[in-house]
């Protein structure tokens, strides 16, 4: 959306969005491009990634790559540079996990959750640091109510999510004088995954909604993507180390 001077809020920004081909990530990509950003969409779902790329006129480029491999962090940064220039916004959104009672959590579950959530978040922050410094950039990481509230069966996921919030605060402190702000979003959104889960288990919908004061699940682009636009924009430049609850009021942080 252009302002009275014909500018959009993310004009000139180069963003990397992990897990950008589906769910909340895709909502963020759409919201970013509408505000003038150019976006590298990082995912392993090639079909969805190419379909998203085709929605735009070159403003979004898809890179099919697995973020759980350490060496891919610098490849992702380099691909963004080649496509658009230095990275000014890093969105660490992708995260895969499996649920089990704490007593049954396995090393494999921990490796999946930390390997797709925590480690790639750290590696990409490290790989993009110099460019974020050069561009006075922003990092947007992803937290979860499952971590903040310690939801049952979410041991491996909750631990990785809270570890992500911990390094977000450390980076906020260390990088503030470099002009980089680092914040986290804790979302609640109706993604295709959650839609399919509700379709297969209709009884889960009402309890989910009754815990949400707004009584609806957020829209990935309009509810979550627009908050990510704010955090990526210069409007949020005096804000760092925060977790924004974008969840219809489900959790009230104090
Ligand atoms: N949806 C919600 O209500 C909700 C609630 C709390 C937190 N979150 C968090 O928000 C973020 C987005 O959630 P979502 O529901 O849209 O997730 P999702 O599972 O719908 O999408 C994740 C995307 O990441 C991609 N991905 C998975 N593993 C990858 C890998 N190794 N390399 C590259 N890409 C990979 C997937 O292909 C997919 O496109 C996640 O961090 C999630 O934990 C979501």
Tab-separated table of C-alpha atoms and ligand atoms in Angstrom:
chain	number	residue	atom	x	y	z
A	1	UNK	CA	0.000	0.000	0.000
A	2	UNK	CA	1.463	3.376	-0.996
A	3	UNK	CA	1.441	6.389	1.340
A	4	UNK	CA	0.810	9.975	0.255
A	5	UNK	CA	4.422	10.192	-1.007
A	6	UNK	CA	3.945	7.098	-3.150
A	7	UNK	CA	6.126	4.957	-0.870
A	8	UNK	CA	5.442	1.481	0.424
A	9	UNK	CA	6.480	0.416	3.926
A	10	UNK	CA	9.106	-2.125	2.835
A	11	UNK	CA	10.461	-0.382	-0.264
A	12	UNK	CA	14.099	-1.395	-0.812
A	13	UNK	CA	14.024	-4.248	1.738
A	14	UNK	CA	15.416	-7.670	0.833
A	15	UNK	CA	13.867	-10.423	2.938
A	16	UNK	CA	14.577	-14.102	3.487
A	17	UNK	CA	11.535	-16.072	4.713
A	18	UNK	CA	12.148	-19.695	5.745
A	19	UNK	CA	9.178	-22.006	5.360
A	20	UNK	CA	7.836	-19.317	3.042
A	21	UNK	CA	5.993	-21.632	0.647
A	22	UNK	CA	3.090	-22.491	2.973
A	23	UNK	CA	1.102	-21.521	6.044
A	24	UNK	CA	2.134	-18.394	7.918
A	25	UNK	CA	5.361	-18.070	5.887
A	26	UNK	CA	3.403	-17.706	2.656
A	27	UNK	CA	1.151	-15.104	4.310
A	28	UNK	CA	4.272	-13.146	5.276
A	29	UNK	CA	5.691	-13.377	1.745
A	30	UNK	CA	2.436	-12.028	0.268
A	31	UNK	CA	2.210	-9.219	2.843
A	32	UNK	CA	5.888	-8.287	2.298
A	33	UNK	CA	5.660	-8.140	-1.505
A	34	UNK	CA	2.501	-5.999	-1.276
A	35	UNK	CA	4.553	-3.517	0.774
A	36	UNK	CA	7.414	-3.343	-1.721
A	37	UNK	CA	9.905	-5.926	-0.375
A	38	UNK	CA	11.721	-8.440	-2.530
A	39	UNK	CA	11.684	-11.873	-0.944
A	40	UNK	CA	13.671	-15.091	-1.131
A	41	UNK	CA	11.209	-17.863	-0.298
A	42	UNK	CA	13.083	-20.755	1.322
A	43	UNK	CA	11.319	-24.109	1.591
A	44	UNK	CA	11.442	-27.806	0.741
A	45	UNK	CA	7.958	-27.874	-0.805
A	46	UNK	CA	8.966	-27.191	-4.415
A	47	UNK	CA	5.462	-27.305	-5.851
A	48	UNK	CA	4.072	-24.756	-3.393
A	49	UNK	CA	7.234	-22.628	-3.666
A	50	UNK	CA	7.045	-22.402	-7.458
A	51	UNK	CA	3.302	-21.665	-7.337
A	52	UNK	CA	3.951	-18.779	-4.934
A	53	UNK	CA	6.784	-17.419	-7.090
A	54	UNK	CA	4.408	-17.442	-10.072
A	55	UNK	CA	1.962	-15.141	-8.222
A	56	UNK	CA	4.447	-12.282	-8.537
A	57	UNK	CA	6.395	-10.410	-11.157
A	58	UNK	CA	9.885	-11.375	-9.979
A	59	UNK	CA	9.518	-9.820	-6.485
A	60	UNK	CA	9.604	-13.290	-4.893
A	61	UNK	CA	12.149	-15.958	-5.813
A	62	UNK	CA	11.846	-19.567	-4.630
A	63	UNK	CA	14.859	-21.511	-3.344
A	64	UNK	CA	14.261	-25.220	-2.645
A	65	UNK	CA	16.720	-26.014	0.137
A	66	UNK	CA	16.743	-27.835	3.484
A	67	UNK	CA	17.448	-25.398	6.331
A	68	UNK	CA	18.380	-28.226	8.709
A	69	UNK	CA	21.849	-28.513	7.077
A	70	UNK	CA	24.353	-26.049	8.536
A	71	UNK	CA	26.171	-25.409	5.250
A	72	UNK	CA	22.913	-24.211	3.668
A	73	UNK	CA	22.720	-21.068	5.819
A	74	UNK	CA	25.427	-19.290	3.801
A	75	UNK	CA	23.962	-20.669	0.556
A	76	UNK	CA	20.610	-19.104	1.426
A	77	UNK	CA	22.233	-15.726	2.152
A	78	UNK	CA	24.242	-15.936	-1.096
A	79	UNK	CA	21.127	-16.795	-3.121
A	80	UNK	CA	19.319	-13.754	-1.679
A	81	UNK	CA	22.317	-11.578	-2.578
A	82	UNK	CA	22.420	-12.913	-6.118
A	83	UNK	CA	18.682	-12.426	-6.623
A	84	UNK	CA	18.160	-9.088	-4.873
A	85	UNK	CA	21.163	-7.781	-2.860
A	86	UNK	CA	22.153	-7.663	0.843
A	87	UNK	CA	19.660	-9.184	3.296
A	88	UNK	CA	17.839	-6.568	5.391
A	89	UNK	CA	15.055	-8.733	6.876
A	90	UNK	CA	15.467	-12.305	8.121
A	91	UNK	CA	12.305	-14.213	9.002
A	92	UNK	CA	13.014	-17.550	10.712
A	93	UNK	CA	9.573	-19.087	10.350
A	94	UNK	CA	9.986	-22.791	9.374
A	95	UNK	CA	9.777	-25.354	12.175
A	96	UNK	CA	8.856	-29.050	12.116
A	97	UNK	CA	8.075	-31.137	15.205
A	98	UNK	CA	6.314	-34.190	16.588
A	99	UNK	CA	4.197	-34.421	19.699
A	100	UNK	CA	4.491	-36.921	22.571
A	101	UNK	CA	4.138	-36.909	26.370
A	102	UNK	CA	7.412	-35.751	27.980
A	103	UNK	CA	8.150	-39.220	29.293
A	104	UNK	CA	8.155	-40.515	25.704
A	105	UNK	CA	10.161	-37.740	24.027
A	106	UNK	CA	12.962	-39.296	21.964
A	107	UNK	CA	16.307	-38.015	20.729
A	108	UNK	CA	14.847	-38.155	17.205
A	109	UNK	CA	12.017	-35.781	18.193
A	110	UNK	CA	14.485	-33.377	19.824
A	111	UNK	CA	16.733	-33.522	16.742
A	112	UNK	CA	13.795	-32.759	14.432
A	113	UNK	CA	12.583	-29.801	16.488
A	114	UNK	CA	15.990	-28.266	17.252
A	115	UNK	CA	17.285	-29.217	13.786
A	116	UNK	CA	14.533	-27.396	11.874
A	117	UNK	CA	13.676	-24.700	14.451
A	118	UNK	CA	16.467	-23.652	16.797
A	119	UNK	CA	19.707	-24.372	14.880
A	120	UNK	CA	18.693	-22.897	11.499
A	121	UNK	CA	17.429	-19.778	13.291
A	122	UNK	CA	20.860	-19.320	14.904
A	123	UNK	CA	22.851	-20.284	11.781
A	124	UNK	CA	20.918	-17.884	9.549
A	125	UNK	CA	21.253	-15.063	12.078
A	126	UNK	CA	25.017	-15.681	12.086
A	127	UNK	CA	25.245	-15.990	8.289
A	128	UNK	CA	23.279	-12.771	7.692
A	129	UNK	CA	24.724	-10.731	10.584
A	130	UNK	CA	27.188	-8.611	8.564
A	131	UNK	CA	24.532	-7.738	5.987
A	132	UNK	CA	21.899	-6.983	8.624
A	133	UNK	CA	24.409	-4.641	10.222
A	134	UNK	CA	25.134	-2.965	6.894
A	135	UNK	CA	21.411	-2.485	6.185
A	136	UNK	CA	20.222	-1.654	9.756
A	137	UNK	CA	18.115	-4.741	9.366
A	138	UNK	CA	15.550	-6.768	11.306
A	139	UNK	CA	15.287	-10.337	12.483
A	140	UNK	CA	11.851	-11.830	13.078
A	141	UNK	CA	11.878	-15.186	14.851
A	142	UNK	CA	8.980	-17.488	15.664
A	143	UNK	CA	7.838	-18.443	19.159
A	144	UNK	CA	4.770	-20.413	20.230
A	145	UNK	CA	2.118	-20.433	22.903
A	146	UNK	CA	3.034	-24.124	23.245
A	147	UNK	CA	6.409	-23.021	24.607
A	148	UNK	CA	5.219	-20.064	26.679
A	149	UNK	CA	2.383	-22.037	28.299
A	150	UNK	CA	4.208	-25.407	28.297
A	151	UNK	CA	1.392	-27.258	26.562
A	152	UNK	CA	1.151	-31.023	27.178
A	153	UNK	CA	2.805	-33.268	24.530
A	154	UNK	CA	4.870	-30.365	23.146
A	155	UNK	CA	8.145	-31.049	25.026
A	156	UNK	CA	10.576	-31.058	22.072
A	157	UNK	CA	8.794	-28.211	20.283
A	158	UNK	CA	8.280	-26.044	23.385
A	159	UNK	CA	11.962	-26.391	24.348
A	160	UNK	CA	13.204	-25.328	20.899
A	161	UNK	CA	10.717	-22.425	20.764
A	162	UNK	CA	11.825	-21.063	24.157
A	163	UNK	CA	15.471	-21.508	23.107
A	164	UNK	CA	14.672	-19.377	20.039
A	165	UNK	CA	13.217	-16.658	22.288
A	166	UNK	CA	16.338	-16.840	24.463
A	167	UNK	CA	18.774	-16.227	21.576
A	168	UNK	CA	16.462	-13.524	20.216
A	169	UNK	CA	16.946	-11.594	23.479
A	170	UNK	CA	20.697	-12.219	23.499
A	171	UNK	CA	20.980	-10.953	19.905
A	172	UNK	CA	18.732	-7.988	20.751
A	173	UNK	CA	21.226	-6.999	23.466
A	174	UNK	CA	24.374	-7.747	21.480
A	175	UNK	CA	23.265	-6.231	18.163
A	176	UNK	CA	21.287	-3.178	19.290
A	177	UNK	CA	24.227	-0.836	18.705
A	178	UNK	CA	24.727	-2.427	15.265
A	179	UNK	CA	21.300	-1.084	14.311
A	180	UNK	CA	19.742	-4.550	14.095
A	181	UNK	CA	16.470	-5.237	15.895
A	182	UNK	CA	15.437	-8.768	16.822
A	183	UNK	CA	11.883	-9.645	17.828
A	184	UNK	CA	9.679	-12.719	17.939
A	185	UNK	CA	6.087	-13.372	16.929
A	186	UNK	CA	3.995	-15.941	18.797
A	187	UNK	CA	1.154	-16.565	16.324
A	188	UNK	CA	-2.134	-18.379	16.064
A	189	UNK	CA	-3.280	-18.901	12.496
A	190	UNK	CA	-5.467	-21.067	10.325
A	191	UNK	CA	-2.896	-22.684	8.041
A	192	UNK	CA	-3.540	-25.546	5.612
A	193	UNK	CA	-2.026	-27.934	8.213
A	194	UNK	CA	-4.418	-26.793	10.946
A	195	UNK	CA	-7.321	-26.773	8.481
A	196	UNK	CA	-6.626	-30.426	7.597
A	197	UNK	CA	-6.247	-31.326	11.289
A	198	UNK	CA	-9.637	-29.758	12.115
A	199	UNK	CA	-11.257	-31.448	9.101
A	200	UNK	CA	-9.990	-34.837	10.329
A	201	UNK	CA	-10.831	-34.121	14.006
A	202	UNK	CA	-13.841	-31.752	14.054
A	203	UNK	CA	-14.160	-32.080	17.851
A	204	UNK	CA	-10.916	-30.083	18.390
A	205	UNK	CA	-12.230	-26.885	16.814
A	206	UNK	CA	-14.536	-25.596	19.558
A	207	UNK	CA	-12.049	-26.096	22.450
A	208	UNK	CA	-9.405	-24.330	20.337
A	209	UNK	CA	-11.706	-21.376	19.676
A	210	UNK	CA	-13.036	-21.164	23.225
A	211	UNK	CA	-9.460	-20.552	24.486
A	212	UNK	CA	-9.164	-17.620	22.075
A	213	UNK	CA	-10.997	-14.449	23.195
A	214	UNK	CA	-11.438	-13.321	19.578
A	215	UNK	CA	-12.971	-16.737	18.869
A	216	UNK	CA	-11.241	-17.169	15.536
A	217	UNK	CA	-7.895	-18.362	14.228
A	218	UNK	CA	-5.791	-15.699	12.537
A	219	UNK	CA	-5.357	-15.239	8.817
A	220	UNK	CA	-1.719	-15.935	7.791
A	221	UNK	CA	-1.429	-12.861	5.556
A	222	UNK	CA	-3.749	-10.262	7.086
A	223	UNK	CA	-3.319	-11.023	10.786
A	224	UNK	CA	0.232	-12.407	11.037
A	225	UNK	CA	1.839	-11.073	7.836
A	226	UNK	CA	0.824	-7.481	8.615
A	227	UNK	CA	2.483	-7.631	12.045
A	228	UNK	CA	5.613	-9.019	10.378
A	229	UNK	CA	5.475	-6.044	7.955
A	230	UNK	CA	5.441	-3.702	10.964
A	231	UNK	CA	8.422	-5.464	12.584
A	232	UNK	CA	10.364	-5.411	9.297
A	233	UNK	CA	9.596	-1.739	8.687
A	234	UNK	CA	11.390	1.324	9.990
A	235	UNK	CA	8.314	1.973	12.202
A	236	UNK	CA	9.587	-0.758	14.578
A	237	UNK	CA	13.188	0.448	14.704
A	238	UNK	CA	13.035	1.380	18.448
A	239	UNK	CA	11.677	-2.023	19.372
A	240	UNK	CA	13.874	-5.033	20.103
A	241	UNK	CA	13.987	-8.197	22.208
A	242	UNK	CA	10.189	-8.438	22.363
A	243	UNK	CA	7.728	-11.254	21.815
A	244	UNK	CA	4.564	-10.093	20.082
A	245	UNK	CA	1.527	-12.217	20.845
A	246	UNK	CA	-0.430	-12.332	17.580
A	247	UNK	CA	-2.935	-14.888	18.764
A	248	UNK	CA	-6.363	-13.297	19.175
A	249	UNK	CA	-5.665	-12.678	22.866
A	250	UNK	CA	-5.060	-16.325	23.789
A	251	UNK	CA	-2.024	-15.550	25.981
A	252	UNK	CA	-1.439	-12.327	27.915
A	253	UNK	CA	2.297	-11.845	28.534
A	254	UNK	CA	3.137	-9.831	31.628
B	1	LIG	N1	-0.022	-22.045	12.865
B	1	LIG	C1	-0.091	-21.669	14.118
B	1	LIG	O1	-1.165	-21.385	14.667
B	1	LIG	C2	1.179	-21.550	14.948
B	1	LIG	C3	1.073	-21.425	16.344
B	1	LIG	C4	2.223	-21.233	17.082
B	1	LIG	C5	3.457	-21.144	16.431
B	1	LIG	N2	3.536	-21.298	15.071
B	1	LIG	C6	4.846	-21.179	14.443
B	1	LIG	O2	4.741	-20.324	13.299
B	1	LIG	C7	5.622	-20.767	12.260
B	1	LIG	C8	4.841	-21.097	11.001
B	1	LIG	O3	3.862	-22.064	11.319
B	1	LIG	P1	2.937	-22.748	10.220
B	1	LIG	O4	1.775	-23.302	10.961
B	1	LIG	O5	2.710	-21.839	9.070
B	1	LIG	O6	3.873	-23.976	9.759
B	1	LIG	P2	3.651	-24.974	8.529
B	1	LIG	O7	4.052	-26.310	9.039
B	1	LIG	O8	2.275	-24.812	7.961
B	1	LIG	O9	4.710	-24.432	7.465
B	1	LIG	C9	6.064	-24.594	7.664
B	1	LIG	C10	6.792	-24.498	6.321
B	1	LIG	O10	8.157	-24.828	6.575
B	1	LIG	C11	8.610	-25.699	5.559
B	1	LIG	N3	9.708	-26.525	6.085
B	1	LIG	C12	9.613	-27.554	6.967
B	1	LIG	N4	10.835	-28.101	7.164
B	1	LIG	C13	11.713	-27.406	6.406
B	1	LIG	C14	13.109	-27.517	6.167
B	1	LIG	N5	13.850	-28.459	6.772
B	1	LIG	N6	13.699	-26.635	5.301
B	1	LIG	C15	12.958	-25.674	4.682
B	1	LIG	N7	11.611	-25.546	4.857
B	1	LIG	C16	10.999	-26.405	5.702
B	1	LIG	C17	7.379	-26.529	5.186
B	1	LIG	O11	7.509	-27.111	3.897
B	1	LIG	C18	6.267	-25.495	5.266
B	1	LIG	O12	6.078	-24.835	4.025
B	1	LIG	C19	6.373	-21.956	12.859
B	1	LIG	O13	7.563	-21.516	13.471
B	1	LIG	C20	5.411	-22.485	13.908
B	1	LIG	O14	6.066	-23.235	14.896
B	1	LIG	C21	2.424	-21.510	14.326
